[in-house]
Short mmCIF file of C-alpha atoms and ligand atoms in Angstrom, two decimals:
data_model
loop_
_atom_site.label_atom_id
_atom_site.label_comp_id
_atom_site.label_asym_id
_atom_site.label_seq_id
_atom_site.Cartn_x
_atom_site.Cartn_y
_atom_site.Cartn_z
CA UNK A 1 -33.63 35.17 -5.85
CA UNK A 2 -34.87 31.17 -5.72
CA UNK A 3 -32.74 28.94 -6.84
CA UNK A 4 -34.20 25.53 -8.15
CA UNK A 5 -32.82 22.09 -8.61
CA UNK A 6 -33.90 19.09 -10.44
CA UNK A 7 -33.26 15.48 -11.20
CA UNK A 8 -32.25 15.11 -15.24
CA UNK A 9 -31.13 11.82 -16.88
CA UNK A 10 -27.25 11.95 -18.17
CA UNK A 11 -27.93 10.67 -21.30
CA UNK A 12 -27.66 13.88 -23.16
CA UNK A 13 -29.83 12.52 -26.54
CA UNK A 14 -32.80 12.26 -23.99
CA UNK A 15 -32.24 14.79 -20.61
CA UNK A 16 -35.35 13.81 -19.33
CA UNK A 17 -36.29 16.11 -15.56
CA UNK A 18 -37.79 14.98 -13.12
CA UNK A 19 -38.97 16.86 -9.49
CA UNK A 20 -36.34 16.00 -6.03
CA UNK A 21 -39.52 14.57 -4.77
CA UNK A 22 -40.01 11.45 -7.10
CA UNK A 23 -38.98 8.90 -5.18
CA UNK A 24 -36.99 7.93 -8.72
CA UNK A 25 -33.47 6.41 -9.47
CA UNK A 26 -32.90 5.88 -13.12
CA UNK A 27 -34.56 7.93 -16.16
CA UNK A 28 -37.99 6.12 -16.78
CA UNK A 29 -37.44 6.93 -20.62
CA UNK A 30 -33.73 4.95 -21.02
CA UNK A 31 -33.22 3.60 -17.58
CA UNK A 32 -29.31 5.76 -17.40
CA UNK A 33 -28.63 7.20 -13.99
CA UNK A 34 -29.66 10.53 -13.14
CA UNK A 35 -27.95 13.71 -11.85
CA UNK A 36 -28.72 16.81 -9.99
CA UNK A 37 -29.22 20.02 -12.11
CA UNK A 38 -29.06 23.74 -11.13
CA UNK A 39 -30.36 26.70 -12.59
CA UNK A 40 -27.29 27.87 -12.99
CA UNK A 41 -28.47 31.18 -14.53
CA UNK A 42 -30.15 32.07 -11.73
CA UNK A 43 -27.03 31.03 -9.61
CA UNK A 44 -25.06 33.39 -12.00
CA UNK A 45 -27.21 36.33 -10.51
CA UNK A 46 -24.44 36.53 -7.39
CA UNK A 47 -20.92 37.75 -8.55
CA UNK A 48 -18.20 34.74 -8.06
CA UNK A 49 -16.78 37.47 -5.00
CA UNK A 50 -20.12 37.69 -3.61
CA UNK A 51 -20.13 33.91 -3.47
CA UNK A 52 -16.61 33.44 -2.04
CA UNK A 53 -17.94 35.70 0.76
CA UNK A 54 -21.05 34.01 1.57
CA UNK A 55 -19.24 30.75 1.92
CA UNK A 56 -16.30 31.71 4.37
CA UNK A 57 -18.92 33.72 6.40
CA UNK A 58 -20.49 30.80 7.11
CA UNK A 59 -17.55 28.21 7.28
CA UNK A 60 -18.04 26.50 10.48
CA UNK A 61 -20.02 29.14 12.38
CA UNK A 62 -22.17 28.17 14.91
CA UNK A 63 -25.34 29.65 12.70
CA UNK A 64 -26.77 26.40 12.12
CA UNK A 65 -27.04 24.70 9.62
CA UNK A 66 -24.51 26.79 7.91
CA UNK A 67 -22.07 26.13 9.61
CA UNK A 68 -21.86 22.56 8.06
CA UNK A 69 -19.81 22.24 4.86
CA UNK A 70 -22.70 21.39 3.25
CA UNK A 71 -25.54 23.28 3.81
CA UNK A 72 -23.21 26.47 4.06
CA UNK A 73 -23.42 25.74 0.34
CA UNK A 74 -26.99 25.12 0.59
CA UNK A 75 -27.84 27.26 -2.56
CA UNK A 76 -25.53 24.99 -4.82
CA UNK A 77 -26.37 21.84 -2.88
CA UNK A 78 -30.29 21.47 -2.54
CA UNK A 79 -31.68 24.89 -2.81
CA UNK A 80 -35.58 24.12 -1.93
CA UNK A 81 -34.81 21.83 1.02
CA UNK A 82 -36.45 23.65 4.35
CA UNK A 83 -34.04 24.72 7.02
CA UNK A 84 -36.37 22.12 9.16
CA UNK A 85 -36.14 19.46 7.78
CA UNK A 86 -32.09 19.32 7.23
CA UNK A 87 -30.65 16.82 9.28
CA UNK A 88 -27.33 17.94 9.90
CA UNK A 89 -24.47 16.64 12.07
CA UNK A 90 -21.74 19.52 11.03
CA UNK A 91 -20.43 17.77 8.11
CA UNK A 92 -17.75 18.53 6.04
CA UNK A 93 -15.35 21.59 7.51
CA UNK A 94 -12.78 18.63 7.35
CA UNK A 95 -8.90 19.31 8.10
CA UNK A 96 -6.09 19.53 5.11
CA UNK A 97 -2.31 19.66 6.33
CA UNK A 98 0.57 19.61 4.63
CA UNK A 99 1.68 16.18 4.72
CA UNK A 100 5.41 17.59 4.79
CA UNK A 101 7.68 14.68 6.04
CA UNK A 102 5.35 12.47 3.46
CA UNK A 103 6.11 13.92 0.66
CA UNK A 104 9.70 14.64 1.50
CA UNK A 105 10.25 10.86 1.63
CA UNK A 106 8.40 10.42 -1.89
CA UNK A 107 9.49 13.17 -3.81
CA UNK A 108 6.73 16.07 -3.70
CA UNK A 109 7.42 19.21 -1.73
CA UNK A 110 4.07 20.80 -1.52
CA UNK A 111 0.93 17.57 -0.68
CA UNK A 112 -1.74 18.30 1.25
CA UNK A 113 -3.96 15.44 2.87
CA UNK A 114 -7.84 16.10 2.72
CA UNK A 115 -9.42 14.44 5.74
CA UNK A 116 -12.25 13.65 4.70
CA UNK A 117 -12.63 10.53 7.31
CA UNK A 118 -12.26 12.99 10.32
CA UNK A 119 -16.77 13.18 10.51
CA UNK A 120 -19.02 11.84 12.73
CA UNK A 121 -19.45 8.61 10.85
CA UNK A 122 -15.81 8.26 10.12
CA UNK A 123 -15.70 8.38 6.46
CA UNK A 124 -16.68 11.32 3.73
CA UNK A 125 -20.02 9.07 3.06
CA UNK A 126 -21.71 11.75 5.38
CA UNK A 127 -20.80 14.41 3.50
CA UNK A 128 -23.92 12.83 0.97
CA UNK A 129 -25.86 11.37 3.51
CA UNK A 130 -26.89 14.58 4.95
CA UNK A 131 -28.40 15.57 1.90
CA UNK A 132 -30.22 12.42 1.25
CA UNK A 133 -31.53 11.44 4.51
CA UNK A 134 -32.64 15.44 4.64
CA UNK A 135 -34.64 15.29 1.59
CA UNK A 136 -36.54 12.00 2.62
CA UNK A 137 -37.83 13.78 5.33
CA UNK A 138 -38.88 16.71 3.41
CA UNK A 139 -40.68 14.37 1.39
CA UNK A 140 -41.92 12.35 4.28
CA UNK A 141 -43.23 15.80 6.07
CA UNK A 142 -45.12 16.20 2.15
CA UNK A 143 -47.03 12.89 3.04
CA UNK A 144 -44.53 10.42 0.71
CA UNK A 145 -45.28 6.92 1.97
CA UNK A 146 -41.81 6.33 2.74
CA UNK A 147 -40.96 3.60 5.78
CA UNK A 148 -37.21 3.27 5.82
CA UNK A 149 -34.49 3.65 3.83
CA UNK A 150 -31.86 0.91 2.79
CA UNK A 151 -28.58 0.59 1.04
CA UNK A 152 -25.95 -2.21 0.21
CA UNK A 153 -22.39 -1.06 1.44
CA UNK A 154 -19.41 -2.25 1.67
CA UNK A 155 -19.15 -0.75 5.35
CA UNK A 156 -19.47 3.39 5.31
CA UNK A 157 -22.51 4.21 3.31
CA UNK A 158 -24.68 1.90 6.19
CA UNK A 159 -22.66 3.42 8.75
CA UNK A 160 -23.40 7.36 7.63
CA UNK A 161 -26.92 6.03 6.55
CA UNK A 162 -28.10 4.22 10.07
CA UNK A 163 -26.62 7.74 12.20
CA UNK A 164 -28.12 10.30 9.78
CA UNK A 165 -31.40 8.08 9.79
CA UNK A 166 -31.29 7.83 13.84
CA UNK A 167 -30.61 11.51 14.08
CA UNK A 168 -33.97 12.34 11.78
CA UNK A 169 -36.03 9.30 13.45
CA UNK A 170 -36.13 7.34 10.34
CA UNK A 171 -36.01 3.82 10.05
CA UNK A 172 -32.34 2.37 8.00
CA UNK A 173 -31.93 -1.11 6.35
CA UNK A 174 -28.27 -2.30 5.59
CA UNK A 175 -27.19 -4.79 3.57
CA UNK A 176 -23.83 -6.24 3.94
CA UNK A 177 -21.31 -8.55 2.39
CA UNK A 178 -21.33 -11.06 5.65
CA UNK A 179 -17.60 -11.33 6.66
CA UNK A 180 -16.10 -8.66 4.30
CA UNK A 181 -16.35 -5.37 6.57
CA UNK A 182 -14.33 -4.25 9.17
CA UNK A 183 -15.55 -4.85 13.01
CA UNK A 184 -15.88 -1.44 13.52
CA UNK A 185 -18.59 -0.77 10.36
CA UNK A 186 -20.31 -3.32 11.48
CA UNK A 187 -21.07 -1.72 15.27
CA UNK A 188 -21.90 1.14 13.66
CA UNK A 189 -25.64 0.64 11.86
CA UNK A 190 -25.54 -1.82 14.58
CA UNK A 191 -25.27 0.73 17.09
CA UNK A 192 -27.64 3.33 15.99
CA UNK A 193 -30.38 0.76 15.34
CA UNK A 194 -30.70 0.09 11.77
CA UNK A 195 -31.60 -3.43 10.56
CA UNK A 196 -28.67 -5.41 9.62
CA UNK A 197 -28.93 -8.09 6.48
CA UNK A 198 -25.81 -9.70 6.56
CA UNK A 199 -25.98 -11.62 3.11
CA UNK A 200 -23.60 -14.04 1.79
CA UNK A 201 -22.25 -12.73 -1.18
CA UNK A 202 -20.33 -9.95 -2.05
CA UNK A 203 -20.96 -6.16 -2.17
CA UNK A 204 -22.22 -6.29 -6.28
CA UNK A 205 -24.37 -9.46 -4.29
CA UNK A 206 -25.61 -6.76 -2.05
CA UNK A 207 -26.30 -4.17 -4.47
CA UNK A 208 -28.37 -6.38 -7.04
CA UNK A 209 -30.69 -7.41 -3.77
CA UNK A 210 -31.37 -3.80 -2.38
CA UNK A 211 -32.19 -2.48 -6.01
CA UNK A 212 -34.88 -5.11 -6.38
CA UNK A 213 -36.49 -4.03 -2.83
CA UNK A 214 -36.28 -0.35 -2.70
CA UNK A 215 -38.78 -1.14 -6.21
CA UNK A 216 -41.24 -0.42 -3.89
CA UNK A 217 -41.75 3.01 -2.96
CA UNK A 218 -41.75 2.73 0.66
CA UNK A 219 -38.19 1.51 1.16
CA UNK A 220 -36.50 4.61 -0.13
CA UNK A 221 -32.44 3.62 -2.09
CA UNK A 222 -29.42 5.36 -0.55
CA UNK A 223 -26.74 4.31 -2.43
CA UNK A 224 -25.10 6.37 -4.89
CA UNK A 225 -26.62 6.20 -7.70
CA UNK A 226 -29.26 7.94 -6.09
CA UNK A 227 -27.61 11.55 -7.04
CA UNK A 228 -28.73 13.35 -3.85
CA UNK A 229 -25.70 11.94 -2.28
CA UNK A 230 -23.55 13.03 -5.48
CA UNK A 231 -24.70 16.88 -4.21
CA UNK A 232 -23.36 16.68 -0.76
CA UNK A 233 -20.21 14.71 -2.01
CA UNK A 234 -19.35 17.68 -4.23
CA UNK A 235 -18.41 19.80 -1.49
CA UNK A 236 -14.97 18.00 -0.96
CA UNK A 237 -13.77 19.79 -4.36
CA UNK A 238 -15.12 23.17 -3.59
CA UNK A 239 -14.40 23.16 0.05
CA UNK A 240 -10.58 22.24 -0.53
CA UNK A 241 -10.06 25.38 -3.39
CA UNK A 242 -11.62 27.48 -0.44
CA UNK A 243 -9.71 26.02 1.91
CA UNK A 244 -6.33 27.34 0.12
CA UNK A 245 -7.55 30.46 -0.40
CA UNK A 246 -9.99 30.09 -3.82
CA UNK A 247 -6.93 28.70 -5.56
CA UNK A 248 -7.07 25.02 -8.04
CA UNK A 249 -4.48 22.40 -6.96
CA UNK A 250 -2.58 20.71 -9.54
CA UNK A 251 -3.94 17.51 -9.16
CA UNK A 252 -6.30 15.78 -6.27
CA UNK A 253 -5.74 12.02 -6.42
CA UNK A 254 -9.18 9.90 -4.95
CA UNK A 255 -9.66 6.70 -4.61
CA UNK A 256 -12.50 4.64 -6.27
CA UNK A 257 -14.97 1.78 -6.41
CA UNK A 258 -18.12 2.64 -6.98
CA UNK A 259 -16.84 5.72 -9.06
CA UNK A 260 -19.35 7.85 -7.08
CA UNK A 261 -17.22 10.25 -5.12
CA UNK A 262 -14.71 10.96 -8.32
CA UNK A 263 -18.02 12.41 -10.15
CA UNK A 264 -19.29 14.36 -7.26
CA UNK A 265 -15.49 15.68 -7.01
CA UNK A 266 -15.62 16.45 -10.47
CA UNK A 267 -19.09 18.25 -10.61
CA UNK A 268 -18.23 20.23 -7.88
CA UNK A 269 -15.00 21.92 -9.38
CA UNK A 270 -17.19 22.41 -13.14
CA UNK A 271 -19.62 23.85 -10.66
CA UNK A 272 -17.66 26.61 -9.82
CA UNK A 273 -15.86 26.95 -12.74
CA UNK A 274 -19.36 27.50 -14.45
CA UNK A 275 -20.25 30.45 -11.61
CA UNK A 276 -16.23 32.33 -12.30
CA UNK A 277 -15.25 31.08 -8.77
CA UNK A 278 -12.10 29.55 -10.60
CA UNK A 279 -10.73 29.93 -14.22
CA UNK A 280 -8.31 26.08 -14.66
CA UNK A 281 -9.56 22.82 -13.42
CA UNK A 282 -6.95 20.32 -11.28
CA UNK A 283 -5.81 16.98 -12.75
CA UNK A 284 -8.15 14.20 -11.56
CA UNK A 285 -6.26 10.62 -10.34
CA UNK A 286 -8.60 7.95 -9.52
CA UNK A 287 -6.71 5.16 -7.57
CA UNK A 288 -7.80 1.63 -8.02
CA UNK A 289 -7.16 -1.51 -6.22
CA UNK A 290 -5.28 -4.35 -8.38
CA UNK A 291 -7.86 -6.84 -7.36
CA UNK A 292 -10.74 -4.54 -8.18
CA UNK A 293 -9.59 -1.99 -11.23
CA UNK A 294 -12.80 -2.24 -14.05
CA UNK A 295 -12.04 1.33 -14.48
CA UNK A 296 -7.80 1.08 -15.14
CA UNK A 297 -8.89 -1.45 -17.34
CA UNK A 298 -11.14 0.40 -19.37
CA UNK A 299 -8.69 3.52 -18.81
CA UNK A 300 -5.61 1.63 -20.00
CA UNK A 301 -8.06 0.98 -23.37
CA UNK A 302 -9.11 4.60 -23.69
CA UNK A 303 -12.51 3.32 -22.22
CA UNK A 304 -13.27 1.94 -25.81
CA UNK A 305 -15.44 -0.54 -23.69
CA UNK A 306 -16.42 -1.39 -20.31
CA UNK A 307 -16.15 -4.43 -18.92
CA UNK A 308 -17.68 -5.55 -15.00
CA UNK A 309 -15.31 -7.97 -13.84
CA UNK A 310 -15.48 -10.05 -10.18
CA UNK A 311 -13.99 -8.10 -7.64
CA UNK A 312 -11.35 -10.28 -5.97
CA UNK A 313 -10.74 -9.86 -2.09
CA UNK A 314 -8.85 -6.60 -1.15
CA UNK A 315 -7.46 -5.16 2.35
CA UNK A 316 -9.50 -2.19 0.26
CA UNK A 317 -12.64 -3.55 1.07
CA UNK A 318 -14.75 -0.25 0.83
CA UNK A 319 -13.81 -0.46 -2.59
CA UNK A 320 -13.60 -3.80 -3.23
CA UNK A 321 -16.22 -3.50 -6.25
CA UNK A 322 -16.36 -4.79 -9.86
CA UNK A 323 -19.55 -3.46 -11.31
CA UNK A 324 -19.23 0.32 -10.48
CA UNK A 325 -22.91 1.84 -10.61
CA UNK A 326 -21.33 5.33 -11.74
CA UNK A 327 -18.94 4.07 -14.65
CA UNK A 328 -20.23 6.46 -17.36
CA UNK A 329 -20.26 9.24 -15.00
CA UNK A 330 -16.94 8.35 -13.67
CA UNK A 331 -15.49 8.79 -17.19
CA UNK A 332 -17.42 11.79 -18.40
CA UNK A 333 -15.03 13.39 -14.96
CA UNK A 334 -11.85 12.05 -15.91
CA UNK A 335 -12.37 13.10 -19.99
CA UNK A 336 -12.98 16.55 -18.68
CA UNK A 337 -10.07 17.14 -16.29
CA UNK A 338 -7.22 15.10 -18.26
CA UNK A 339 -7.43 12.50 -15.79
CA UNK A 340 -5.44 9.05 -15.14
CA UNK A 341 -6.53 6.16 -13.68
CA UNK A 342 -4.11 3.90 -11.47
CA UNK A 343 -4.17 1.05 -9.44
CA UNK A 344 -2.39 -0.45 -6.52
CA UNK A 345 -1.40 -3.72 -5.35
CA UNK A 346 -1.75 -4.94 -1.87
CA UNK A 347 1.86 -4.56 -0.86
CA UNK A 348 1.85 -1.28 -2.58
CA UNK A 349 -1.34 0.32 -0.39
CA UNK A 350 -0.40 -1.48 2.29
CA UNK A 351 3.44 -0.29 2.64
CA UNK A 352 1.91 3.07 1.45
CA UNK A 353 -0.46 3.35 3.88
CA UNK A 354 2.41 2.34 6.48
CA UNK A 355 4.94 4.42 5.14
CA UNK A 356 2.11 7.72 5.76
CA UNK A 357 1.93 6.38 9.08
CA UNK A 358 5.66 6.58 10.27
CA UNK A 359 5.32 10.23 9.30
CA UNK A 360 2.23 10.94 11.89
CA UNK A 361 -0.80 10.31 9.26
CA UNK A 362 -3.27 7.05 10.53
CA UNK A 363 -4.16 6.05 6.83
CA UNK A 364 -7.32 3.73 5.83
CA UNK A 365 -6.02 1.11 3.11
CA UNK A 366 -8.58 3.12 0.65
CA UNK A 367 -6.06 6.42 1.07
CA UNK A 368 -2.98 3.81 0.95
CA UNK A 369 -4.30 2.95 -2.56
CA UNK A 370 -4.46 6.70 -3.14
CA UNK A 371 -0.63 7.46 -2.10
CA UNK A 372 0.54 4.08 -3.79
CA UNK A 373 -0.82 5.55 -6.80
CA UNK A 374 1.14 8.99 -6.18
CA UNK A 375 4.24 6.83 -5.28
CA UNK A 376 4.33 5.71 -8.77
CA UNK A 377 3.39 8.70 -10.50
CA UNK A 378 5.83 10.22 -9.38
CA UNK A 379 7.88 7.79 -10.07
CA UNK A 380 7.08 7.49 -13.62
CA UNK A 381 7.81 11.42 -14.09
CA UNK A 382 4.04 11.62 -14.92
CA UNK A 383 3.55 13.71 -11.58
CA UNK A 384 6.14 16.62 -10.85
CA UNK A 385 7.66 17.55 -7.52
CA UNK A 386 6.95 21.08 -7.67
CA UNK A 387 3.00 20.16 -8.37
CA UNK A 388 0.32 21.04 -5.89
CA UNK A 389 -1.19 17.88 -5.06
CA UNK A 390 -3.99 16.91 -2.90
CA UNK A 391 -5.02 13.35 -1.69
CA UNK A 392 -7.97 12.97 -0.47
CA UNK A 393 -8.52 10.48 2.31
CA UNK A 394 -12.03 8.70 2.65
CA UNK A 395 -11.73 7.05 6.07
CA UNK A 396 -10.80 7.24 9.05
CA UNK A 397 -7.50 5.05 10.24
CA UNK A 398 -9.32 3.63 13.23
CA UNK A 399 -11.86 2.20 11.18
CA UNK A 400 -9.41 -0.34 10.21
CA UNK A 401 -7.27 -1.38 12.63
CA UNK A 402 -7.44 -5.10 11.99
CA UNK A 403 -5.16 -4.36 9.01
CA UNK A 404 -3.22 -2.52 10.73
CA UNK A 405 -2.76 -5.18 13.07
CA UNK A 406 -2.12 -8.01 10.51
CA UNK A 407 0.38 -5.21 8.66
CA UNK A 408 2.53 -4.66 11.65
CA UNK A 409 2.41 -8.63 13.08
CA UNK A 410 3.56 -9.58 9.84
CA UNK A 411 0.90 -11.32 8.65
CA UNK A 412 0.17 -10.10 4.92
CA UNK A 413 0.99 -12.96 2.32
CA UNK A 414 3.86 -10.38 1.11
CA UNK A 415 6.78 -8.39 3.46
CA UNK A 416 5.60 -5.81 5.40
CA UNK A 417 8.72 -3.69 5.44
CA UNK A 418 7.70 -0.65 7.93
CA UNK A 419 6.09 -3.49 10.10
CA UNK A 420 6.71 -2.35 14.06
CA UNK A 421 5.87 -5.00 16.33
CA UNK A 422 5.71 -4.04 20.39
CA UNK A 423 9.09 -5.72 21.87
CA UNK A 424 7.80 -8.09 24.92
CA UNK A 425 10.33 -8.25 27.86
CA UNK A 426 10.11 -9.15 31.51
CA UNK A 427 9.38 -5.76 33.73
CA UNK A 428 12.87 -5.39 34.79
CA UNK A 429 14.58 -2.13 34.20
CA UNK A 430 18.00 -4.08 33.12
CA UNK A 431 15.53 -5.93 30.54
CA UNK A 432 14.29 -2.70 29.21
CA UNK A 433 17.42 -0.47 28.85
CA UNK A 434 19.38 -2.74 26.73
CA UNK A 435 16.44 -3.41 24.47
CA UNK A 436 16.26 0.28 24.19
CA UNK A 437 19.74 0.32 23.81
CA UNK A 438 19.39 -1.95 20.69
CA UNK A 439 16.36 -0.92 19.37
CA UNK A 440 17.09 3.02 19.82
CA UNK A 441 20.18 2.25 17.47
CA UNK A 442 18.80 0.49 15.06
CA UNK A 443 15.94 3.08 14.82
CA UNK A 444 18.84 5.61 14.03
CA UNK A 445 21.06 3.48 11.32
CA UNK A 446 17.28 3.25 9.69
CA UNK A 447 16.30 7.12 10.02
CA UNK A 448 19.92 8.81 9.09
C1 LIG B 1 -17.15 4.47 -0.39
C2 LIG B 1 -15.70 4.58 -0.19
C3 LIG B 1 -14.80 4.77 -1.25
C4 LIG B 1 -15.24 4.75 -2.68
O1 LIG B 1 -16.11 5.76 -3.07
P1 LIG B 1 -16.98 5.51 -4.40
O2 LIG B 1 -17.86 6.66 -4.50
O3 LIG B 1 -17.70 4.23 -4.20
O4 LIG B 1 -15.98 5.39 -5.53
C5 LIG B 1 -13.48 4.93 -0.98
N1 LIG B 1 -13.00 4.88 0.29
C6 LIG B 1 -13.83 4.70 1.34
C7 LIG B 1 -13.25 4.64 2.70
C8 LIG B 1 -15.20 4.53 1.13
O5 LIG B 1 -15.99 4.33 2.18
ZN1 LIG B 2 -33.15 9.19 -20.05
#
């Protein structure tokens, strides 16, 4: 059987195609974005079993490049891709747990946290980047005059972007907010040798500037709009059904900014829905921070309009965004799975985040924004404790430990109530047993 996949414009009163191999970003009829189509009929050919099977025989197996959570799903991802030119560094395949003591202490018996920042980059952004930096050098091996290729981020995309480019031997340019990324993002294109703009603005700064260079057909556009990432990004959904056993979770709460990753989550799940893999579709959350929530704006109007607004400075900061690229694509996904939109204020992801912590989870402030958001809807009633609920977490903790840091020193410009700062005493056993003594007490007043 071949499968075949092709680029077709969303706006549905023009669904104008176009081949993977224009170098191409918006339709060239109506300038909306575009999105990756199957032909699903030809997908439909294999039984929904015979699926199933094929993908947990090759769940991280060492038959490469199956064994990634990506190309494992090859057929559904990017079907004509060759297996040489897929740059893959086994992707995906990401742990869920059962965040037990968690959701004891909020009210929800049975949450699961998808790790999603547990890759080699740190963050799910590789979980697209494979698939993008492996088609540009499919393209590049068809003679495409492509040089490098560049994104704005607000700290992961350049991270997976410079690694996937250094593992294919492809030249990355980042552009970053100057002074708004962690220490740790910024090593990383660093590191693996991309070139680093540091511009003085702000990510929607950064975003406006790379659009007007990758105009040019040699400097190839990574971010997501470009809907080869969207592919690889819609793994997280499909992986985590397979992952308990081909059955649909109540509801899988993500955080958002650029409103990519909640479409690729959603396309994903309609994906297999479409192909009988799964017959109901989960609740969709999107969590929002406070100081950067266009889309719980919109939401909390119905999205009867959209309006960009000036992101204001978050401890969120990969999703410290205010024009989201993906807006109508973000609200096509939470129309079709009844979804709600929340946000979170920076005491509320922080102590969230915090909170996960003291009950052995290392949270990013993007997945502290994602369990604020469960805090309350549970709170509300609008969330059940019986539900099966799934958070997915984009980052990894160590990514951020400067807010950490501030959280547990103290220094937010709000309480930090689970703040645990290290107890400095002379090296004197006397010294340390009666501060244990003191602090071993008070530990136990605060845990009973
Ligand atoms: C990119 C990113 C997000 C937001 O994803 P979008 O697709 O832009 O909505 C959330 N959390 C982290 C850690 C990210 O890097
Ligand atoms: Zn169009």
């Amino acid at each position: 059987m071949s499968y075949r996949a092709w680029f077709q414009c969303i706006n549905e009163k023009c669904s104008e195609t176009y081949p993977l191999n224009t170098v191409i970003y918006r339709c060239k009829s109506c300038d909306s974005l575009l999105e990756v189509r199957h032909d699903m009929q030809a997908l439909a050919h294999r039984s929904a079993k015979a699926w199933m099977k094929l993908f947990e025989d090759r769940y991280k197996s060492t038959q490469w490049p199956y064994g990634s959570g990506i190309w494992g799903k090859k057929e559904w991802v990017l079907p004509q891709i060759h297996d040489d030119n897929i740059v893959s560094l086994y992707e995906g395949g990401t742990n869920l747990f059962w965040a037990e003591r968690f959701g004891k202490l909020i009210g929800v018996d049975n949450l699961w946290l998808k790790l999603c920042g547990n890759s080699h980059s740190g963050s799910f952004k590789d979980l697209g980047m494979t698939v993008l930096v492996s088609q540009v050098k499919q393209m590049i091996s068809e003679g495409a005059p492509i040089q490098a290729v560049a994104c704005a981020s607000t700290g992961d995309t350049s991270a997976a972007l410079a690694t996937y480019c250094a593992a294919a031997g492809i030249q990355s340019i980042v552009l970053l907010p100057k002074g708004k990324i962690s220490i740790a993002q910024l090593v990383q294109p660093i590191a693996n040798g991309a070139l680093v703009l540091s511009l003085d603005t702000d990510f929607d700064g950064c975003m406006r500037v790379v659009q007007e260079i990758t105009k040019d057909e040699t400097i190839y556009l990574a971010n997501s709009m470009n809907s080869l990432r969207i592919e690889g990004q819609k793994t997280v959904g499909i992986e985590i059904v397979q992952q308990f056993d081909w059955e649909v979770p109540d509801v899988i709460i993500i955080p958002g900014g650029n409103l990519g990753n909640v479409s690729a989550l959603g396309s994903g799940l309609l994906m297999m829905r479409d192909l009988g893999l799964i017959s109901r579709l989960p609740r969709i959350v999107v969590a929002q921070a406070e100081r950067a929530n266009p889309l719980y704006r919109s939401y909390q109007k119905n999205f009867a309009s959209f309006e960009p607004i000036q992101a204001q400075k978050t401890l969120a900061s990969a999703i410290q965004i205010g024009n989201p690229v993906s807006i109508e694509k973000a609200i096509r996904t939470i129309r079709q799975f009844n979804g709600i939109v929340m946000d979170a204020t920076e005491q509320e992801l922080a102590d969230a985040a915090a909170l996960g912590d003291t009950t052995g989870m290392f949270n990013c402030p993007h997945t502290g924004v994602a369990l604020a958001a469960l805090r309350k809807l549970l709170k509300s009633g609008t969330i059940d404790r019986s539900e099966h609920v799934v958070v997915i977490s984009t980052a990894h903790g160590l990514k951020f430990t400067d807010f950490k840091v501030q959280y547990h020193e103290g220094k937010m410009d709000f309480p930090c109530q689970y703040a645990n700062k290290p107890i400095e005493l002379p090296p004197t056993v006397d010294a340390v047993k009666e501060a244990l003594q003191h602090a071993l007490k008070k530990r136990s007043s605060k845990n009973g």
